[in-house]
Amino acid sequence: MLFPEEHELIDRIALALIQRKERMGTAESCTGGLIAAACTELPGSSQWFERGVVSYSNQAKNELLGVPPGLLELHGAVSGEVAQHMARGLMAHAPIDWALAVTGIAGPTGGSAAKPVGTGWLALRHAGESIKVWQEYFAGNRHEVRI
């Protein structure tokens, strides 16, 4: 179930994509498909939402999105580099104009001093353009971080 502000944001995204005749997809790790679920909760989402890939394990990130194992070993699954490759990989395998990727640590375990629970990396790519990558920190319990 979405909160009103989430409905408003998804409505705005949907309207913009429909007007541009563009489609998007998601590559999700820690959120486990919640972003795709939120998008497809909106009636008519098949007009603008193409697919979501849940790549929770490192193996899935490699097999489904082409994230190199060496990159995962060097930077860890929760990193800007991995989020960037997840978005690139999704765009390479799906007929989409926009790719949104997210990887993070939802907790309650798995965090470290360098990457505490709540750390998230996101990447957004539009076809033919550079990828925007940024880090966020989400407070709360596991459920709240994932949402």
PDB file of N, CA and C in Angstrom, residues 15-112:
ATOM      1  N   LEU A  15       2.791  10.041 -15.855  1.00  0.00           N
ATOM      2  CA  LEU A  15       2.328  11.046 -16.801  1.00  0.00           C
ATOM      3  C   LEU A  15       3.463  11.505 -17.716  1.00  0.00           C
ATOM      4  N   ALA A  16       4.631  11.759 -17.121  1.00  0.00           N
ATOM      5  CA  ALA A  16       5.777  12.201 -17.924  1.00  0.00           C
ATOM      6  C   ALA A  16       6.197  11.130 -18.923  1.00  0.00           C
ATOM      7  N   LEU A  17       6.249   9.883 -18.485  1.00  0.00           N
ATOM      8  CA  LEU A  17       6.656   8.803 -19.389  1.00  0.00           C
ATOM      9  C   LEU A  17       5.630   8.582 -20.495  1.00  0.00           C
ATOM     10  N   ILE A  18       4.360   8.642 -20.169  1.00  0.00           N
ATOM     11  CA  ILE A  18       3.316   8.476 -21.183  1.00  0.00           C
ATOM     12  C   ILE A  18       3.391   9.608 -22.203  1.00  0.00           C
ATOM     13  N   GLN A  19       3.561  10.824 -21.729  1.00  0.00           N
ATOM     14  CA  GLN A  19       3.655  11.969 -22.643  1.00  0.00           C
ATOM     15  C   GLN A  19       4.865  11.849 -23.562  1.00  0.00           C
ATOM     16  N   ARG A  20       5.952  11.320 -23.062  1.00  0.00           N
ATOM     17  CA  ARG A  20       7.179  11.169 -23.867  1.00  0.00           C
ATOM     18  C   ARG A  20       7.183   9.885 -24.684  1.00  0.00           C
ATOM     19  N   LYS A  21       6.191   9.029 -24.431  1.00  0.00           N
ATOM     20  CA  LYS A  21       6.141   7.700 -25.055  1.00  0.00           C
ATOM     21  C   LYS A  21       7.398   6.894 -24.697  1.00  0.00           C
ATOM     22  N   GLU A  22       7.743   6.933 -23.415  1.00  0.00           N
ATOM     23  CA  GLU A  22       8.917   6.219 -22.913  1.00  0.00           C
ATOM     24  C   GLU A  22       8.499   5.190 -21.870  1.00  0.00           C
ATOM     25  N   ARG A  23       9.417   4.244 -21.647  1.00  0.00           N
ATOM     26  CA  ARG A  23       9.163   3.160 -20.696  1.00  0.00           C
ATOM     27  C   ARG A  23      10.335   3.070 -19.723  1.00  0.00           C
ATOM     28  N   MET A  24      10.051   2.548 -18.547  1.00  0.00           N
ATOM     29  CA  MET A  24      11.107   2.393 -17.548  1.00  0.00           C
ATOM     30  C   MET A  24      11.120   0.982 -16.993  1.00  0.00           C
ATOM     31  N   GLY A  25      12.219   0.675 -16.327  1.00  0.00           N
ATOM     32  CA  GLY A  25      12.368  -0.593 -15.628  1.00  0.00           C
ATOM     33  C   GLY A  25      13.203  -0.373 -14.384  1.00  0.00           C
ATOM     34  N   THR A  26      13.164  -1.357 -13.492  1.00  0.00           N
ATOM     35  CA  THR A  26      13.922  -1.267 -12.251  1.00  0.00           C
ATOM     36  C   THR A  26      14.820  -2.478 -12.080  1.00  0.00           C
ATOM     37  N   ALA A  27      15.972  -2.245 -11.487  1.00  0.00           N
ATOM     38  CA  ALA A  27      16.896  -3.299 -11.078  1.00  0.00           C
ATOM     39  C   ALA A  27      17.068  -3.113  -9.573  1.00  0.00           C
ATOM     40  N   GLU A  28      16.509  -4.036  -8.803  1.00  0.00           N
ATOM     41  CA  GLU A  28      16.450  -3.856  -7.358  1.00  0.00           C
ATOM     42  C   GLU A  28      17.169  -4.977  -6.618  1.00  0.00           C
ATOM     43  N   SER A  29      17.822  -4.583  -5.543  1.00  0.00           N
ATOM     44  CA  SER A  29      18.436  -5.551  -4.654  1.00  0.00           C
ATOM     45  C   SER A  29      17.739  -5.494  -3.303  1.00  0.00           C
ATOM     46  N   CYS A  30      18.134  -4.588  -2.430  1.00  0.00           N
ATOM     47  CA  CYS A  30      17.595  -4.564  -1.058  1.00  0.00           C
ATOM     48  C   CYS A  30      16.095  -4.314  -1.001  1.00  0.00           C
ATOM     49  N   THR A  31      15.532  -3.673  -1.979  1.00  0.00           N
ATOM     50  CA  THR A  31      14.096  -3.400  -1.980  1.00  0.00           C
ATOM     51  C   THR A  31      13.277  -4.601  -2.441  1.00  0.00           C
ATOM     52  N   GLY A  32      13.915  -5.588  -3.011  1.00  0.00           N
ATOM     53  CA  GLY A  32      13.244  -6.838  -3.352  1.00  0.00           C
ATOM     54  C   GLY A  32      12.042  -6.700  -4.264  1.00  0.00           C
ATOM     55  N   GLY A  33      12.027  -5.700  -5.119  1.00  0.00           N
ATOM     56  CA  GLY A  33      10.922  -5.525  -6.056  1.00  0.00           C
ATOM     57  C   GLY A  33       9.853  -4.555  -5.581  1.00  0.00           C
ATOM     58  N   LEU A  34      10.063  -3.896  -4.454  1.00  0.00           N
ATOM     59  CA  LEU A  34       9.050  -2.971  -3.937  1.00  0.00           C
ATOM     60  C   LEU A  34       8.843  -1.758  -4.843  1.00  0.00           C
ATOM     61  N   ILE A  35       9.884  -1.307  -5.522  1.00  0.00           N
ATOM     62  CA  ILE A  35       9.724  -0.167  -6.429  1.00  0.00           C
ATOM     63  C   ILE A  35       8.862  -0.582  -7.622  1.00  0.00           C
ATOM     64  N   ALA A  36       9.162  -1.734  -8.180  1.00  0.00           N
ATOM     65  CA  ALA A  36       8.343  -2.239  -9.292  1.00  0.00           C
ATOM     66  C   ALA A  36       6.902  -2.459  -8.841  1.00  0.00           C
ATOM     67  N   ALA A  37       6.729  -2.977  -7.639  1.00  0.00           N
ATOM     68  CA  ALA A  37       5.379  -3.198  -7.123  1.00  0.00           C
ATOM     69  C   ALA A  37       4.637  -1.881  -6.967  1.00  0.00           C
ATOM     70  N   ALA A  38       5.323  -0.858  -6.486  1.00  0.00           N
ATOM     71  CA  ALA A  38       4.684   0.458  -6.330  1.00  0.00           C
ATOM     72  C   ALA A  38       4.287   1.020  -7.690  1.00  0.00           C
ATOM     73  N   CYS A  39       5.147   0.855  -8.677  1.00  0.00           N
ATOM     74  CA  CYS A  39       4.828   1.351 -10.025  1.00  0.00           C
ATOM     75  C   CYS A  39       3.633   0.620 -10.612  1.00  0.00           C
ATOM     76  N   THR A  40       3.615  -0.685 -10.443  1.00  0.00           N
ATOM     77  CA  THR A  40       2.538  -1.464 -11.065  1.00  0.00           C
ATOM     78  C   THR A  40       1.251  -1.440 -10.253  1.00  0.00           C
ATOM     79  N   GLU A  41       1.270  -0.830  -9.080  1.00  0.00           N
ATOM     80  CA  GLU A  41       0.029  -0.638  -8.318  1.00  0.00           C
ATOM     81  C   GLU A  41      -0.878   0.380  -9.016  1.00  0.00           C
ATOM     82  N   LEU A  42      -0.271   1.246  -9.818  1.00  0.00           N
ATOM     83  CA  LEU A  42      -1.024   2.271 -10.532  1.00  0.00           C
ATOM     84  C   LEU A  42      -1.722   1.657 -11.740  1.00  0.00           C
ATOM     85  N   PRO A  43      -3.042   1.809 -11.866  1.00  0.00           N
ATOM     86  CA  PRO A  43      -3.737   1.281 -13.040  1.00  0.00           C
ATOM     87  C   PRO A  43      -3.148   1.872 -14.335  1.00  0.00           C
ATOM     88  N   GLY A  44      -3.008   1.049 -15.331  1.00  0.00           N
ATOM     89  CA  GLY A  44      -2.474   1.502 -16.613  1.00  0.00           C
ATOM     90  C   GLY A  44      -0.962   1.546 -16.673  1.00  0.00           C
ATOM     91  N   SER A  45      -0.308   1.000 -15.663  1.00  0.00           N
ATOM     92  CA  SER A  45       1.156   1.069 -15.621  1.00  0.00           C
ATOM     93  C   SER A  45       1.825   0.317 -16.768  1.00  0.00           C
ATOM     94  N   SER A  46       1.107  -0.578 -17.418  1.00  0.00           N
ATOM     95  CA  SER A  46       1.709  -1.298 -18.548  1.00  0.00           C
ATOM     96  C   SER A  46       2.028  -0.360 -19.717  1.00  0.00           C
ATOM     97  N   GLN A  47       1.482   0.845 -19.691  1.00  0.00           N
ATOM     98  CA  GLN A  47       1.795   1.827 -20.733  1.00  0.00           C
ATOM     99  C   GLN A  47       3.212   2.377 -20.600  1.00  0.00           C
ATOM    100  N   TRP A  48       3.759   2.347 -19.385  1.00  0.00           N
ATOM    101  CA  TRP A  48       5.048   3.013 -19.154  1.00  0.00           C
ATOM    102  C   TRP A  48       6.048   2.185 -18.353  1.00  0.00           C
ATOM    103  N   PHE A  49       5.584   1.138 -17.684  1.00  0.00           N
ATOM    104  CA  PHE A  49       6.502   0.304 -16.896  1.00  0.00           C
ATOM    105  C   PHE A  49       6.721  -1.011 -17.618  1.00  0.00           C
ATOM    106  N   GLU A  50       7.973  -1.318 -17.938  1.00  0.00           N
ATOM    107  CA  GLU A  50       8.302  -2.517 -18.725  1.00  0.00           C
ATOM    108  C   GLU A  50       8.591  -3.730 -17.855  1.00  0.00           C
ATOM    109  N   ARG A  51       9.478  -3.584 -16.884  1.00  0.00           N
ATOM    110  CA  ARG A  51       9.861  -4.742 -16.072  1.00  0.00           C
ATOM    111  C   ARG A  51      10.675  -4.331 -14.865  1.00  0.00           C
ATOM    112  N   GLY A  52      10.718  -5.268 -13.919  1.00  0.00           N
ATOM    113  CA  GLY A  52      11.576  -5.129 -12.757  1.00  0.00           C
ATOM    114  C   GLY A  52      12.383  -6.397 -12.587  1.00  0.00           C
ATOM    115  N   VAL A  53      13.639  -6.231 -12.267  1.00  0.00           N
ATOM    116  CA  VAL A  53      14.527  -7.360 -12.025  1.00  0.00           C
ATOM    117  C   VAL A  53      14.960  -7.292 -10.565  1.00  0.00           C
ATOM    118  N   VAL A  54      14.713  -8.362  -9.827  1.00  0.00           N
ATOM    119  CA  VAL A  54      15.199  -8.443  -8.453  1.00  0.00           C
ATOM    120  C   VAL A  54      16.481  -9.259  -8.488  1.00  0.00           C
ATOM    121  N   SER A  55      17.571  -8.604  -8.183  1.00  0.00           N
ATOM    122  CA  SER A  55      18.888  -9.251  -8.199  1.00  0.00           C
ATOM    123  C   SER A  55      19.474  -9.148  -6.796  1.00  0.00           C
ATOM    124  N   TYR A  56      18.930  -9.943  -5.906  1.00  0.00           N
ATOM    125  CA  TYR A  56      19.288  -9.843  -4.501  1.00  0.00           C
ATOM    126  C   TYR A  56      20.704 -10.361  -4.230  1.00  0.00           C
ATOM    127  N   SER A  57      21.065 -11.467  -4.823  1.00  0.00           N
ATOM    128  CA  SER A  57      22.391 -12.041  -4.586  1.00  0.00           C
ATOM    129  C   SER A  57      23.409 -11.479  -5.578  1.00  0.00           C
ATOM    130  N   ASN A  58      24.677 -11.624  -5.234  1.00  0.00           N
ATOM    131  CA  ASN A  58      25.740 -11.221  -6.155  1.00  0.00           C
ATOM    132  C   ASN A  58      25.673 -12.032  -7.439  1.00  0.00           C
ATOM    133  N   GLN A  59      25.355 -13.312  -7.324  1.00  0.00           N
ATOM    134  CA  GLN A  59      25.235 -14.169  -8.501  1.00  0.00           C
ATOM    135  C   GLN A  59      24.146 -13.641  -9.428  1.00  0.00           C
ATOM    136  N   ALA A  60      23.016 -13.229  -8.872  1.00  0.00           N
ATOM    137  CA  ALA A  60      21.933 -12.683  -9.691  1.00  0.00           C
ATOM    138  C   ALA A  60      22.357 -11.372 -10.348  1.00  0.00           C
ATOM    139  N   LYS A  61      23.081 -10.539  -9.618  1.00  0.00           N
ATOM    140  CA  LYS A  61      23.560  -9.280 -10.199  1.00  0.00           C
ATOM    141  C   LYS A  61      24.445  -9.570 -11.410  1.00  0.00           C
ATOM    142  N   ASN A  62      25.271 -10.603 -11.294  1.00  0.00           N
ATOM    143  CA  ASN A  62      26.142 -10.978 -12.395  1.00  0.00           C
ATOM    144  C   ASN A  62      25.360 -11.617 -13.540  1.00  0.00           C
ATOM    145  N   GLU A  63      24.544 -12.619 -13.249  1.00  0.00           N
ATOM    146  CA  GLU A  63      23.846 -13.373 -14.289  1.00  0.00           C
ATOM    147  C   GLU A  63      22.762 -12.554 -14.994  1.00  0.00           C
ATOM    148  N   LEU A  64      21.995 -11.784 -14.241  1.00  0.00           N
ATOM    149  CA  LEU A  64      20.855 -11.075 -14.832  1.00  0.00           C
ATOM    150  C   LEU A  64      21.198  -9.686 -15.361  1.00  0.00           C
ATOM    151  N   LEU A  65      22.209  -9.059 -14.748  1.00  0.00           N
ATOM    152  CA  LEU A  65      22.515  -7.670 -15.103  1.00  0.00           C
ATOM    153  C   LEU A  65      23.940  -7.463 -15.586  1.00  0.00           C
ATOM    154  N   GLY A  66      24.740  -8.511 -15.596  1.00  0.00           N
ATOM    155  CA  GLY A  66      26.104  -8.407 -16.106  1.00  0.00           C
ATOM    156  C   GLY A  66      27.071  -7.655 -15.211  1.00  0.00           C
ATOM    157  N   VAL A  67      26.775  -7.570 -13.912  1.00  0.00           N
ATOM    158  CA  VAL A  67      27.717  -6.908 -13.002  1.00  0.00           C
ATOM    159  C   VAL A  67      28.924  -7.833 -12.839  1.00  0.00           C
ATOM    160  N   PRO A  68      30.123  -7.353 -13.180  1.00  0.00           N
ATOM    161  CA  PRO A  68      31.308  -8.214 -13.108  1.00  0.00           C
ATOM    162  C   PRO A  68      31.609  -8.666 -11.673  1.00  0.00           C
ATOM    163  N   PRO A  69      31.913  -9.954 -11.485  1.00  0.00           N
ATOM    164  CA  PRO A  69      32.246 -10.444 -10.141  1.00  0.00           C
ATOM    165  C   PRO A  69      33.398  -9.666  -9.500  1.00  0.00           C
ATOM    166  N   GLY A  70      34.376  -9.295 -10.298  1.00  0.00           N
ATOM    167  CA  GLY A  70      35.511  -8.538  -9.764  1.00  0.00           C
ATOM    168  C   GLY A  70      35.090  -7.188  -9.195  1.00  0.00           C
ATOM    169  N   LEU A  71      34.111  -6.571  -9.818  1.00  0.00           N
ATOM    170  CA  LEU A  71      33.600  -5.285  -9.328  1.00  0.00           C
ATOM    171  C   LEU A  71      32.891  -5.481  -7.987  1.00  0.00           C
ATOM    172  N   LEU A  72      32.135  -6.550  -7.880  1.00  0.00           N
ATOM    173  CA  LEU A  72      31.450  -6.866  -6.626  1.00  0.00           C
ATOM    174  C   LEU A  72      32.461  -7.127  -5.511  1.00  0.00           C
ATOM    175  N   GLU A  73      33.525  -7.833  -5.837  1.00  0.00           N
ATOM    176  CA  GLU A  73      34.569  -8.125  -4.841  1.00  0.00           C
ATOM    177  C   GLU A  73      35.312  -6.861  -4.439  1.00  0.00           C
ATOM    178  N   LEU A  74      35.604  -6.011  -5.392  1.00  0.00           N
ATOM    179  CA  LEU A  74      36.388  -4.800  -5.134  1.00  0.00           C
ATOM    180  C   LEU A  74      35.605  -3.756  -4.342  1.00  0.00           C
ATOM    181  N   HIS A  75      34.366  -3.501  -4.727  1.00  0.00           N
ATOM    182  CA  HIS A  75      33.583  -2.419  -4.125  1.00  0.00           C
ATOM    183  C   HIS A  75      32.482  -2.894  -3.189  1.00  0.00           C
ATOM    184  N   GLY A  76      32.094  -4.153  -3.298  1.00  0.00           N
ATOM    185  CA  GLY A  76      30.974  -4.667  -2.525  1.00  0.00           C
ATOM    186  C   GLY A  76      29.672  -4.426  -3.258  1.00  0.00           C
ATOM    187  N   ALA A  77      28.661  -5.217  -2.928  1.00  0.00           N
ATOM    188  CA  ALA A  77      27.371  -5.107  -3.613  1.00  0.00           C
ATOM    189  C   ALA A  77      26.709  -3.761  -3.351  1.00  0.00           C
ATOM    190  N   VAL A  78      26.982  -3.169  -2.198  1.00  0.00           N
ATOM    191  CA  VAL A  78      26.387  -1.874  -1.846  1.00  0.00           C
ATOM    192  C   VAL A  78      27.414  -0.794  -2.160  1.00  0.00           C
ATOM    193  N   SER A  79      27.363  -0.330  -3.407  1.00  0.00           N
ATOM    194  CA  SER A  79      28.315   0.685  -3.864  1.00  0.00           C
ATOM    195  C   SER A  79      27.743   1.392  -5.088  1.00  0.00           C
ATOM    196  N   GLY A  80      28.252   2.570  -5.319  1.00  0.00           N
ATOM    197  CA  GLY A  80      27.837   3.315  -6.493  1.00  0.00           C
ATOM    198  C   GLY A  80      28.217   2.607  -7.777  1.00  0.00           C
ATOM    199  N   GLU A  81      29.370   1.964  -7.763  1.00  0.00           N
ATOM    200  CA  GLU A  81      29.833   1.258  -8.963  1.00  0.00           C
ATOM    201  C   GLU A  81      28.885   0.125  -9.333  1.00  0.00           C
ATOM    202  N   VAL A  82      28.418  -0.609  -8.330  1.00  0.00           N
ATOM    203  CA  VAL A  82      27.511  -1.722  -8.601  1.00  0.00           C
ATOM    204  C   VAL A  82      26.147  -1.195  -9.035  1.00  0.00           C
ATOM    205  N   ALA A  83      25.647  -0.156  -8.372  1.00  0.00           N
ATOM    206  CA  ALA A  83      24.358   0.422  -8.781  1.00  0.00           C
ATOM    207  C   ALA A  83      24.427   0.883 -10.237  1.00  0.00           C
ATOM    208  N   GLN A  84      25.532   1.507 -10.603  1.00  0.00           N
ATOM    209  CA  GLN A  84      25.714   1.981 -11.979  1.00  0.00           C
ATOM    210  C   GLN A  84      25.683   0.818 -12.958  1.00  0.00           C
ATOM    211  N   HIS A  85      26.376  -0.266 -12.651  1.00  0.00           N
ATOM    212  CA  HIS A  85      26.382  -1.423 -13.544  1.00  0.00           C
ATOM    213  C   HIS A  85      25.024  -2.119 -13.591  1.00  0.00           C
ATOM    214  N   MET A  86      24.292  -2.099 -12.486  1.00  0.00           N
ATOM    215  CA  MET A  86      22.941  -2.670 -12.482  1.00  0.00           C
ATOM    216  C   MET A  86      22.046  -1.905 -13.461  1.00  0.00           C
ATOM    217  N   ALA A  87      22.121  -0.585 -13.434  1.00  0.00           N
ATOM    218  CA  ALA A  87      21.306   0.226 -14.360  1.00  0.00           C
ATOM    219  C   ALA A  87      21.730  -0.015 -15.803  1.00  0.00           C
ATOM    220  N   ARG A  88      23.030  -0.058 -16.042  1.00  0.00           N
ATOM    221  CA  ARG A  88      23.527  -0.331 -17.402  1.00  0.00           C
ATOM    222  C   ARG A  88      23.076  -1.700 -17.892  1.00  0.00           C
ATOM    223  N   GLY A  89      23.203  -2.698 -17.018  1.00  0.00           N
ATOM    224  CA  GLY A  89      22.834  -4.055 -17.393  1.00  0.00           C
ATOM    225  C   GLY A  89      21.353  -4.187 -17.706  1.00  0.00           C
ATOM    226  N   LEU A  90      20.524  -3.531 -16.905  1.00  0.00           N
ATOM    227  CA  LEU A  90      19.091  -3.570 -17.169  1.00  0.00           C
ATOM    228  C   LEU A  90      18.785  -2.939 -18.514  1.00  0.00           C
ATOM    229  N   MET A  91      19.392  -1.809 -18.773  1.00  0.00           N
ATOM    230  CA  MET A  91      19.137  -1.106 -20.027  1.00  0.00           C
ATOM    231  C   MET A  91      19.613  -1.943 -21.227  1.00  0.00           C
ATOM    232  N   ALA A  92      20.677  -2.699 -21.039  1.00  0.00           N
ATOM    233  CA  ALA A  92      21.200  -3.542 -22.127  1.00  0.00           C
ATOM    234  C   ALA A  92      20.288  -4.735 -22.418  1.00  0.00           C
ATOM    235  N   HIS A  93      19.484  -5.153 -21.435  1.00  0.00           N
ATOM    236  CA  HIS A  93      18.660  -6.347 -21.591  1.00  0.00           C
ATOM    237  C   HIS A  93      17.166  -6.081 -21.707  1.00  0.00           C
ATOM    238  N   ALA A  94      16.771  -4.816 -21.699  1.00  0.00           N
ATOM    239  CA  ALA A  94      15.334  -4.521 -21.709  1.00  0.00           C
ATOM    240  C   ALA A  94      15.029  -3.380 -22.672  1.00  0.00           C
ATOM    241  N   PRO A  95      13.884  -3.418 -23.313  1.00  0.00           N
ATOM    242  CA  PRO A  95      13.491  -2.338 -24.225  1.00  0.00           C
ATOM    243  C   PRO A  95      12.930  -1.145 -23.434  1.00  0.00           C
ATOM    244  N   ILE A  96      13.820  -0.425 -22.758  1.00  0.00           N
ATOM    245  CA  ILE A  96      13.405   0.679 -21.895  1.00  0.00           C
ATOM    246  C   ILE A  96      14.174   1.948 -22.227  1.00  0.00           C
ATOM    247  N   ASP A  97      13.617   3.067 -21.805  1.00  0.00           N
ATOM    248  CA  ASP A  97      14.258   4.370 -21.968  1.00  0.00           C
ATOM    249  C   ASP A  97      14.894   4.846 -20.665  1.00  0.00           C
ATOM    250  N   TRP A  98      14.381   4.344 -19.556  1.00  0.00           N
ATOM    251  CA  TRP A  98      14.870   4.711 -18.229  1.00  0.00           C
ATOM    252  C   TRP A  98      15.139   3.458 -17.411  1.00  0.00           C
ATOM    253  N   ALA A  99      16.277   3.450 -16.712  1.00  0.00           N
ATOM    254  CA  ALA A  99      16.612   2.364 -15.798  1.00  0.00           C
ATOM    255  C   ALA A  99      16.889   2.957 -14.428  1.00  0.00           C
ATOM    256  N   LEU A 100      16.231   2.414 -13.415  1.00  0.00           N
ATOM    257  CA  LEU A 100      16.476   2.805 -12.034  1.00  0.00           C
ATOM    258  C   LEU A 100      17.004   1.588 -11.296  1.00  0.00           C
ATOM    259  N   ALA A 101      18.159   1.730 -10.657  1.00  0.00           N
ATOM    260  CA  ALA A 101      18.757   0.627  -9.903  1.00  0.00           C
ATOM    261  C   ALA A 101      18.952   1.054  -8.456  1.00  0.00           C
ATOM    262  N   VAL A 102      18.786   0.087  -7.549  1.00  0.00           N
ATOM    263  CA  VAL A 102      18.998   0.352  -6.127  1.00  0.00           C
ATOM    264  C   VAL A 102      19.641  -0.857  -5.468  1.00  0.00           C
ATOM    265  N   THR A 103      20.627  -0.577  -4.618  1.00  0.00           N
ATOM    266  CA  THR A 103      21.270  -1.606  -3.813  1.00  0.00           C
ATOM    267  C   THR A 103      21.563  -0.990  -2.454  1.00  0.00           C
ATOM    268  N   GLY A 104      21.432  -1.776  -1.407  1.00  0.00           N
ATOM    269  CA  GLY A 104      21.639  -1.199  -0.084  1.00  0.00           C
ATOM    270  C   GLY A 104      21.646  -2.247   1.010  1.00  0.00           C
ATOM    271  N   ILE A 105      21.696  -1.736   2.242  1.00  0.00           N
ATOM    272  CA  ILE A 105      21.716  -2.593   3.426  1.00  0.00           C
ATOM    273  C   ILE A 105      20.477  -2.268   4.249  1.00  0.00           C
ATOM    274  N   ALA A 106      19.526  -3.191   4.267  1.00  0.00           N
ATOM    275  CA  ALA A 106      18.263  -2.963   4.962  1.00  0.00           C
ATOM    276  C   ALA A 106      18.328  -3.349   6.438  1.00  0.00           C
ATOM    277  N   GLY A 107      19.285  -4.198   6.818  1.00  0.00           N
ATOM    278  CA  GLY A 107      19.460  -4.572   8.211  1.00  0.00           C
ATOM    279  C   GLY A 107      18.527  -5.685   8.649  1.00  0.00           C
ATOM    280  N   PRO A 108      18.479  -5.987   9.891  1.00  0.00           N
ATOM    281  CA  PRO A 108      19.189  -5.287  10.954  1.00  0.00           C
ATOM    282  C   PRO A 108      20.671  -5.627  11.043  1.00  0.00           C
ATOM    283  N   THR A 109      21.116  -6.659  10.320  1.00  0.00           N
ATOM    284  CA  THR A 109      22.541  -6.999  10.310  1.00  0.00           C
ATOM    285  C   THR A 109      23.120  -6.638   8.953  1.00  0.00           C
ATOM    286  N   GLY A 110      24.420  -6.816   8.812  1.00  0.00           N
ATOM    287  CA  GLY A 110      25.077  -6.610   7.529  1.00  0.00           C
ATOM    288  C   GLY A 110      25.765  -5.276   7.370  1.00  0.00           C
ATOM    289  N   GLY A 111      25.525  -4.353   8.277  1.00  0.00           N
ATOM    290  CA  GLY A 111      26.156  -3.050   8.178  1.00  0.00           C
ATOM    291  C   GLY A 111      27.572  -3.057   8.735  1.00  0.00           C
ATOM    292  N   SER A 112      28.281  -1.977   8.468  1.00  0.00           N
ATOM    293  CA  SER A 112      29.643  -1.790   8.981  1.00  0.00           C
ATOM    294  C   SER A 112      29.827  -0.301   9.248  1.00  0.00           C
TER     295      SER A 112
END
